[in-house]
């Protein structure tokens, strides 16, 4: 399993935090690859347990332009019909936008004072991963390795290991754009563009950056689920990677991203 590489910046340039990568990787559905490892993963013959290939931002010197360029494509994704026992939205429509909304929900994570990496990993795992890709052994592994992920989060936020995060400290990821790769009635693969923010406390300055992630979901028992086999098919297709740029940058449009509005 590859690792996401990156650095933090307080100028709104880019980063890919190791703790955030761990939340995705240890959930049992993620295959995180920096650079061009995506193709290597697809050729290895191993099927990922579900779906993710992520990359950090374009360069350490990238800064969002001062001039705002309106995105040419906007979508308000549908909400799930209900919140399950793990606190996750589920029951998305059996449409392409419903599939994208599911993938976006998977990649919307938050670690803060009262919610650690283990909580988020298990919530995503039990809420969104296909039953075919779940096992008791893997769930136990997540619980064990989440300890290391939590240590990494504390390190990135300069908080002593073993202590709770201070008030106002967090690491959050939210999906702000997408680009569909392939779609059919019961299977959709998509690139996701996420805004990732971290803050070490109430008076600390927030750091912001962006990541690109590949997800593939299938329609299973009345809802969309992350699937290892669907992921392998998406990786085998070796889709072109859209440039990682923020909404408001003219390159966002030329890269083919669709911006996401908050649903009303």
GROMACS .gro file of C-alpha atoms in nm:
model
  264
    1UNK     CA    1   0.000   0.000   0.000
    2UNK     CA    2   0.149   0.331  -0.105
    3UNK     CA    3   0.167   0.636   0.113
    4UNK     CA    4   0.040   0.983   0.047
    5UNK     CA    5   0.325   1.230   0.055
    6UNK     CA    6   0.302   1.601   0.129
    7UNK     CA    7   0.376   1.896   0.351
    8UNK     CA    8   0.173   2.146   0.548
    9UNK     CA    9   0.146   2.513   0.460
   10UNK     CA   10  -0.014   2.808   0.634
   11UNK     CA   11  -0.043   2.998   0.304
   12UNK     CA   12  -0.326   2.787   0.167
   13UNK     CA   13  -0.090   2.617  -0.076
   14UNK     CA   14  -0.111   2.239  -0.031
   15UNK     CA   15  -0.058   1.943   0.196
   16UNK     CA   16  -0.147   1.580   0.245
   17UNK     CA   17  -0.129   1.500   0.615
   18UNK     CA   18  -0.015   1.155   0.721
   19UNK     CA   19  -0.285   1.132   0.985
   20UNK     CA   20  -0.557   1.199   0.729
   21UNK     CA   21  -0.403   0.943   0.496
   22UNK     CA   22  -0.406   0.693   0.781
   23UNK     CA   23  -0.778   0.745   0.841
   24UNK     CA   24  -0.842   0.647   0.479
   25UNK     CA   25  -0.578   0.375   0.453
   26UNK     CA   26  -0.661   0.189   0.772
   27UNK     CA   27  -1.033   0.189   0.713
   28UNK     CA   28  -0.989  -0.117   0.499
   29UNK     CA   29  -1.114   0.041   0.181
   30UNK     CA   30  -0.827   0.264   0.083
   31UNK     CA   31  -0.533   0.220  -0.145
   32UNK     CA   32  -0.341   0.545  -0.106
   33UNK     CA   33  -0.076   0.611  -0.370
   34UNK     CA   34   0.131   0.923  -0.418
   35UNK     CA   35   0.260   1.026  -0.758
   36UNK     CA   36   0.210   0.764  -1.030
   37UNK     CA   37   0.176   0.460  -0.805
   38UNK     CA   38  -0.187   0.422  -0.916
   39UNK     CA   39  -0.086   0.241  -1.233
   40UNK     CA   40   0.154   0.015  -1.044
   41UNK     CA   41  -0.125  -0.081  -0.806
   42UNK     CA   42  -0.355  -0.169  -1.093
   43UNK     CA   43  -0.090  -0.389  -1.254
   44UNK     CA   44   0.008  -0.571  -0.937
   45UNK     CA   45  -0.279  -0.818  -0.960
   46UNK     CA   46  -0.387  -0.753  -0.602
   47UNK     CA   47  -0.742  -0.636  -0.553
   48UNK     CA   48  -0.778  -0.347  -0.309
   49UNK     CA   49  -1.025  -0.408  -0.028
   50UNK     CA   50  -1.224  -0.116  -0.161
   51UNK     CA   51  -1.141   0.210  -0.318
   52UNK     CA   52  -0.898   0.492  -0.292
   53UNK     CA   53  -0.599   0.634  -0.471
   54UNK     CA   54  -0.494   0.974  -0.343
   55UNK     CA   55  -0.234   1.231  -0.435
   56UNK     CA   56  -0.113   1.551  -0.270
   57UNK     CA   57  -0.132   1.892  -0.433
   58UNK     CA   58   0.045   1.988  -0.754
   59UNK     CA   59   0.353   2.154  -0.607
   60UNK     CA   60   0.482   2.310  -0.289
   61UNK     CA   61   0.468   2.652  -0.456
   62UNK     CA   62   0.103   2.636  -0.569
   63UNK     CA   63  -0.114   2.922  -0.445
   64UNK     CA   64  -0.471   2.991  -0.541
   65UNK     CA   65  -0.494   3.296  -0.772
   66UNK     CA   66  -0.627   3.621  -0.627
   67UNK     CA   67  -0.875   3.658  -0.915
   68UNK     CA   68  -1.185   3.439  -0.880
   69UNK     CA   69  -1.296   3.246  -1.187
   70UNK     CA   70  -1.649   3.110  -1.151
   71UNK     CA   71  -1.670   2.731  -1.193
   72UNK     CA   72  -1.860   2.646  -1.511
   73UNK     CA   73  -2.016   2.334  -1.358
   74UNK     CA   74  -2.197   2.332  -1.022
   75UNK     CA   75  -2.400   2.051  -0.861
   76UNK     CA   76  -2.587   2.022  -0.532
   77UNK     CA   77  -2.544   1.655  -0.448
   78UNK     CA   78  -2.838   1.469  -0.290
   79UNK     CA   79  -2.843   1.386   0.079
   80UNK     CA   80  -2.881   1.039   0.222
   81UNK     CA   81  -3.231   0.942   0.333
   82UNK     CA   82  -3.123   0.870   0.689
   83UNK     CA   83  -2.838   0.863   0.940
   84UNK     CA   84  -2.732   0.514   1.045
   85UNK     CA   85  -2.629   0.387   1.388
   86UNK     CA   86  -2.268   0.492   1.320
   87UNK     CA   87  -2.363   0.854   1.255
   88UNK     CA   88  -2.318   0.833   0.876
   89UNK     CA   89  -2.558   0.945   0.604
   90UNK     CA   90  -2.682   0.646   0.403
   91UNK     CA   91  -2.964   0.570   0.160
   92UNK     CA   92  -2.844   0.777  -0.136
   93UNK     CA   93  -3.041   0.777  -0.464
   94UNK     CA   94  -2.976   0.510  -0.727
   95UNK     CA   95  -2.829   0.768  -0.967
   96UNK     CA   96  -2.483   0.882  -1.070
   97UNK     CA   97  -2.514   1.184  -0.841
   98UNK     CA   98  -2.622   0.953  -0.559
   99UNK     CA   99  -2.307   0.748  -0.615
  100UNK     CA  100  -2.091   1.060  -0.612
  101UNK     CA  101  -2.265   1.179  -0.296
  102UNK     CA  102  -2.181   0.847  -0.128
  103UNK     CA  103  -1.816   0.878  -0.226
  104UNK     CA  104  -1.815   1.235  -0.098
  105UNK     CA  105  -1.962   1.119   0.235
  106UNK     CA  106  -1.686   0.860   0.266
  107UNK     CA  107  -1.422   1.129   0.225
  108UNK     CA  108  -1.581   1.375   0.466
  109UNK     CA  109  -1.397   1.311   0.791
  110UNK     CA  110  -1.333   1.504   1.110
  111UNK     CA  111  -1.093   1.436   1.395
  112UNK     CA  112  -1.127   1.672   1.688
  113UNK     CA  113  -1.143   1.690   2.067
  114UNK     CA  114  -1.417   1.429   2.113
  115UNK     CA  115  -1.359   1.217   1.799
  116UNK     CA  116  -1.032   1.038   1.724
  117UNK     CA  117  -0.898   0.857   1.418
  118UNK     CA  118  -1.024   0.519   1.535
  119UNK     CA  119  -1.378   0.651   1.562
  120UNK     CA  120  -1.367   0.782   1.206
  121UNK     CA  121  -1.204   0.470   1.060
  122UNK     CA  122  -1.461   0.233   1.203
  123UNK     CA  123  -1.752   0.463   1.121
  124UNK     CA  124  -1.654   0.472   0.754
  125UNK     CA  125  -1.568   0.102   0.743
  126UNK     CA  126  -1.901  -0.021   0.877
  127UNK     CA  127  -2.109   0.243   0.698
  128UNK     CA  128  -1.973   0.236   0.344
  129UNK     CA  129  -1.753  -0.064   0.266
  130UNK     CA  130  -1.908  -0.350   0.068
  131UNK     CA  131  -1.984  -0.657   0.278
  132UNK     CA  132  -1.766  -0.856   0.039
  133UNK     CA  133  -1.468  -0.648   0.150
  134UNK     CA  134  -1.530  -0.664   0.527
  135UNK     CA  135  -1.394  -0.912   0.781
  136UNK     CA  136  -1.364  -0.936   1.159
  137UNK     CA  137  -0.987  -0.962   1.125
  138UNK     CA  138  -0.965  -0.642   0.926
  139UNK     CA  139  -1.185  -0.455   1.172
  140UNK     CA  140  -0.958  -0.568   1.456
  141UNK     CA  141  -0.654  -0.451   1.260
  142UNK     CA  142  -0.813  -0.110   1.215
  143UNK     CA  143  -0.863  -0.076   1.589
  144UNK     CA  144  -0.500  -0.166   1.657
  145UNK     CA  145  -0.346   0.052   1.388
  146UNK     CA  146  -0.570   0.346   1.469
  147UNK     CA  147  -0.354   0.391   1.778
  148UNK     CA  148  -0.056   0.471   1.553
  149UNK     CA  149  -0.269   0.695   1.334
  150UNK     CA  150  -0.383   0.886   1.640
  151UNK     CA  151  -0.021   0.930   1.748
  152UNK     CA  152   0.058   1.073   1.405
  153UNK     CA  153  -0.231   1.316   1.432
  154UNK     CA  154  -0.107   1.435   1.771
  155UNK     CA  155   0.241   1.479   1.625
  156UNK     CA  156   0.111   1.683   1.331
  157UNK     CA  157  -0.086   1.906   1.567
  158UNK     CA  158   0.202   1.930   1.820
  159UNK     CA  159  -0.010   1.775   2.095
  160UNK     CA  160   0.149   1.532   2.346
  161UNK     CA  161   0.057   1.171   2.264
  162UNK     CA  162  -0.204   1.033   2.501
  163UNK     CA  163  -0.364   1.367   2.572
  164UNK     CA  164  -0.695   1.476   2.417
  165UNK     CA  165  -0.680   1.736   2.144
  166UNK     CA  166  -0.720   2.085   2.292
  167UNK     CA  167  -1.039   2.284   2.235
  168UNK     CA  168  -1.052   2.416   1.881
  169UNK     CA  169  -0.805   2.161   1.742
  170UNK     CA  170  -0.911   1.953   1.443
  171UNK     CA  171  -0.828   1.791   1.112
  172UNK     CA  172  -1.115   1.789   0.863
  173UNK     CA  173  -1.165   1.683   0.503
  174UNK     CA  174  -1.459   1.783   0.283
  175UNK     CA  175  -1.519   1.713  -0.086
  176UNK     CA  176  -1.550   2.028  -0.298
  177UNK     CA  177  -1.536   1.890  -0.652
  178UNK     CA  178  -1.560   1.573  -0.860
  179UNK     CA  179  -1.505   1.430  -1.207
  180UNK     CA  180  -1.683   1.110  -1.312
  181UNK     CA  181  -1.455   0.851  -1.472
  182UNK     CA  182  -1.702   0.580  -1.574
  183UNK     CA  183  -2.070   0.530  -1.498
  184UNK     CA  184  -2.338   0.266  -1.539
  185UNK     CA  185  -2.663   0.192  -1.360
  186UNK     CA  186  -2.494  -0.003  -1.079
  187UNK     CA  187  -2.129   0.110  -1.080
  188UNK     CA  188  -1.965   0.453  -1.078
  189UNK     CA  189  -1.600   0.553  -1.050
  190UNK     CA  190  -1.505   0.912  -0.979
  191UNK     CA  191  -1.221   1.147  -0.898
  192UNK     CA  192  -1.284   1.355  -0.587
  193UNK     CA  193  -1.121   1.688  -0.499
  194UNK     CA  194  -1.109   1.750  -0.124
  195UNK     CA  195  -1.029   2.052   0.090
  196UNK     CA  196  -0.835   1.943   0.397
  197UNK     CA  197  -0.790   2.173   0.695
  198UNK     CA  198  -0.613   2.140   1.027
  199UNK     CA  199  -0.584   2.361   1.331
  200UNK     CA  200  -0.384   2.301   1.648
  201UNK     CA  201  -0.614   2.496   1.881
  202UNK     CA  202  -0.855   2.787   1.918
  203UNK     CA  203  -0.589   3.054   1.870
  204UNK     CA  204  -0.383   2.866   1.609
  205UNK     CA  205  -0.394   2.951   1.240
  206UNK     CA  206  -0.580   2.710   1.015
  207UNK     CA  207  -0.377   2.536   0.743
  208UNK     CA  208  -0.557   2.441   0.423
  209UNK     CA  209  -0.470   2.222   0.127
  210UNK     CA  210  -0.618   1.984  -0.130
  211UNK     CA  211  -0.609   1.616  -0.226
  212UNK     CA  212  -0.730   1.413  -0.524
  213UNK     CA  213  -0.888   1.074  -0.462
  214UNK     CA  214  -1.025   0.794  -0.680
  215UNK     CA  215  -1.333   0.611  -0.550
  216UNK     CA  216  -1.546   0.338  -0.708
  217UNK     CA  217  -1.886   0.237  -0.573
  218UNK     CA  218  -2.145  -0.027  -0.661
  219UNK     CA  219  -2.517  -0.056  -0.593
  220UNK     CA  220  -2.559  -0.319  -0.321
  221UNK     CA  221  -2.871  -0.405  -0.120
  222UNK     CA  222  -3.039  -0.072  -0.182
  223UNK     CA  223  -2.743   0.162  -0.134
  224UNK     CA  224  -2.404   0.256  -0.280
  225UNK     CA  225  -2.099   0.080  -0.133
  226UNK     CA  226  -1.725   0.104  -0.188
  227UNK     CA  227  -1.605  -0.206  -0.374
  228UNK     CA  228  -1.260  -0.357  -0.421
  229UNK     CA  229  -1.348  -0.516  -0.755
  230UNK     CA  230  -1.494  -0.191  -0.887
  231UNK     CA  231  -1.182  -0.010  -0.774
  232UNK     CA  232  -0.962  -0.255  -0.959
  233UNK     CA  233  -1.163  -0.200  -1.276
  234UNK     CA  234  -1.122   0.177  -1.239
  235UNK     CA  235  -0.748   0.143  -1.182
  236UNK     CA  236  -0.712  -0.095  -1.477
  237UNK     CA  237  -0.862   0.176  -1.698
  238UNK     CA  238  -0.576   0.406  -1.588
  239UNK     CA  239  -0.787   0.722  -1.602
  240UNK     CA  240  -0.617   1.056  -1.659
  241UNK     CA  241  -0.563   1.241  -1.333
  242UNK     CA  242  -0.726   1.585  -1.327
  243UNK     CA  243  -0.504   1.864  -1.199
  244UNK     CA  244  -0.540   1.946  -0.830
  245UNK     CA  245  -0.657   2.306  -0.822
  246UNK     CA  246  -0.904   2.489  -0.601
  247UNK     CA  247  -1.242   2.620  -0.717
  248UNK     CA  248  -1.194   2.979  -0.828
  249UNK     CA  249  -0.878   2.891  -1.020
  250UNK     CA  250  -0.938   2.899  -1.397
  251UNK     CA  251  -0.755   2.565  -1.418
  252UNK     CA  252  -1.038   2.408  -1.214
  253UNK     CA  253  -1.262   2.438  -1.520
  254UNK     CA  254  -1.006   2.324  -1.774
  255UNK     CA  255  -0.932   2.018  -1.558
  256UNK     CA  256  -1.295   1.911  -1.593
  257UNK     CA  257  -1.396   1.939  -1.227
  258UNK     CA  258  -1.756   1.997  -1.120
  259UNK     CA  259  -1.792   2.211  -0.808
  260UNK     CA  260  -2.020   2.097  -0.526
  261UNK     CA  261  -2.278   2.325  -0.367
  262UNK     CA  262  -2.425   2.262  -0.025
  263UNK     CA  263  -2.764   2.094  -0.059
  264UNK     CA  264  -3.052   2.309   0.060
   0.00000   0.00000   0.00000
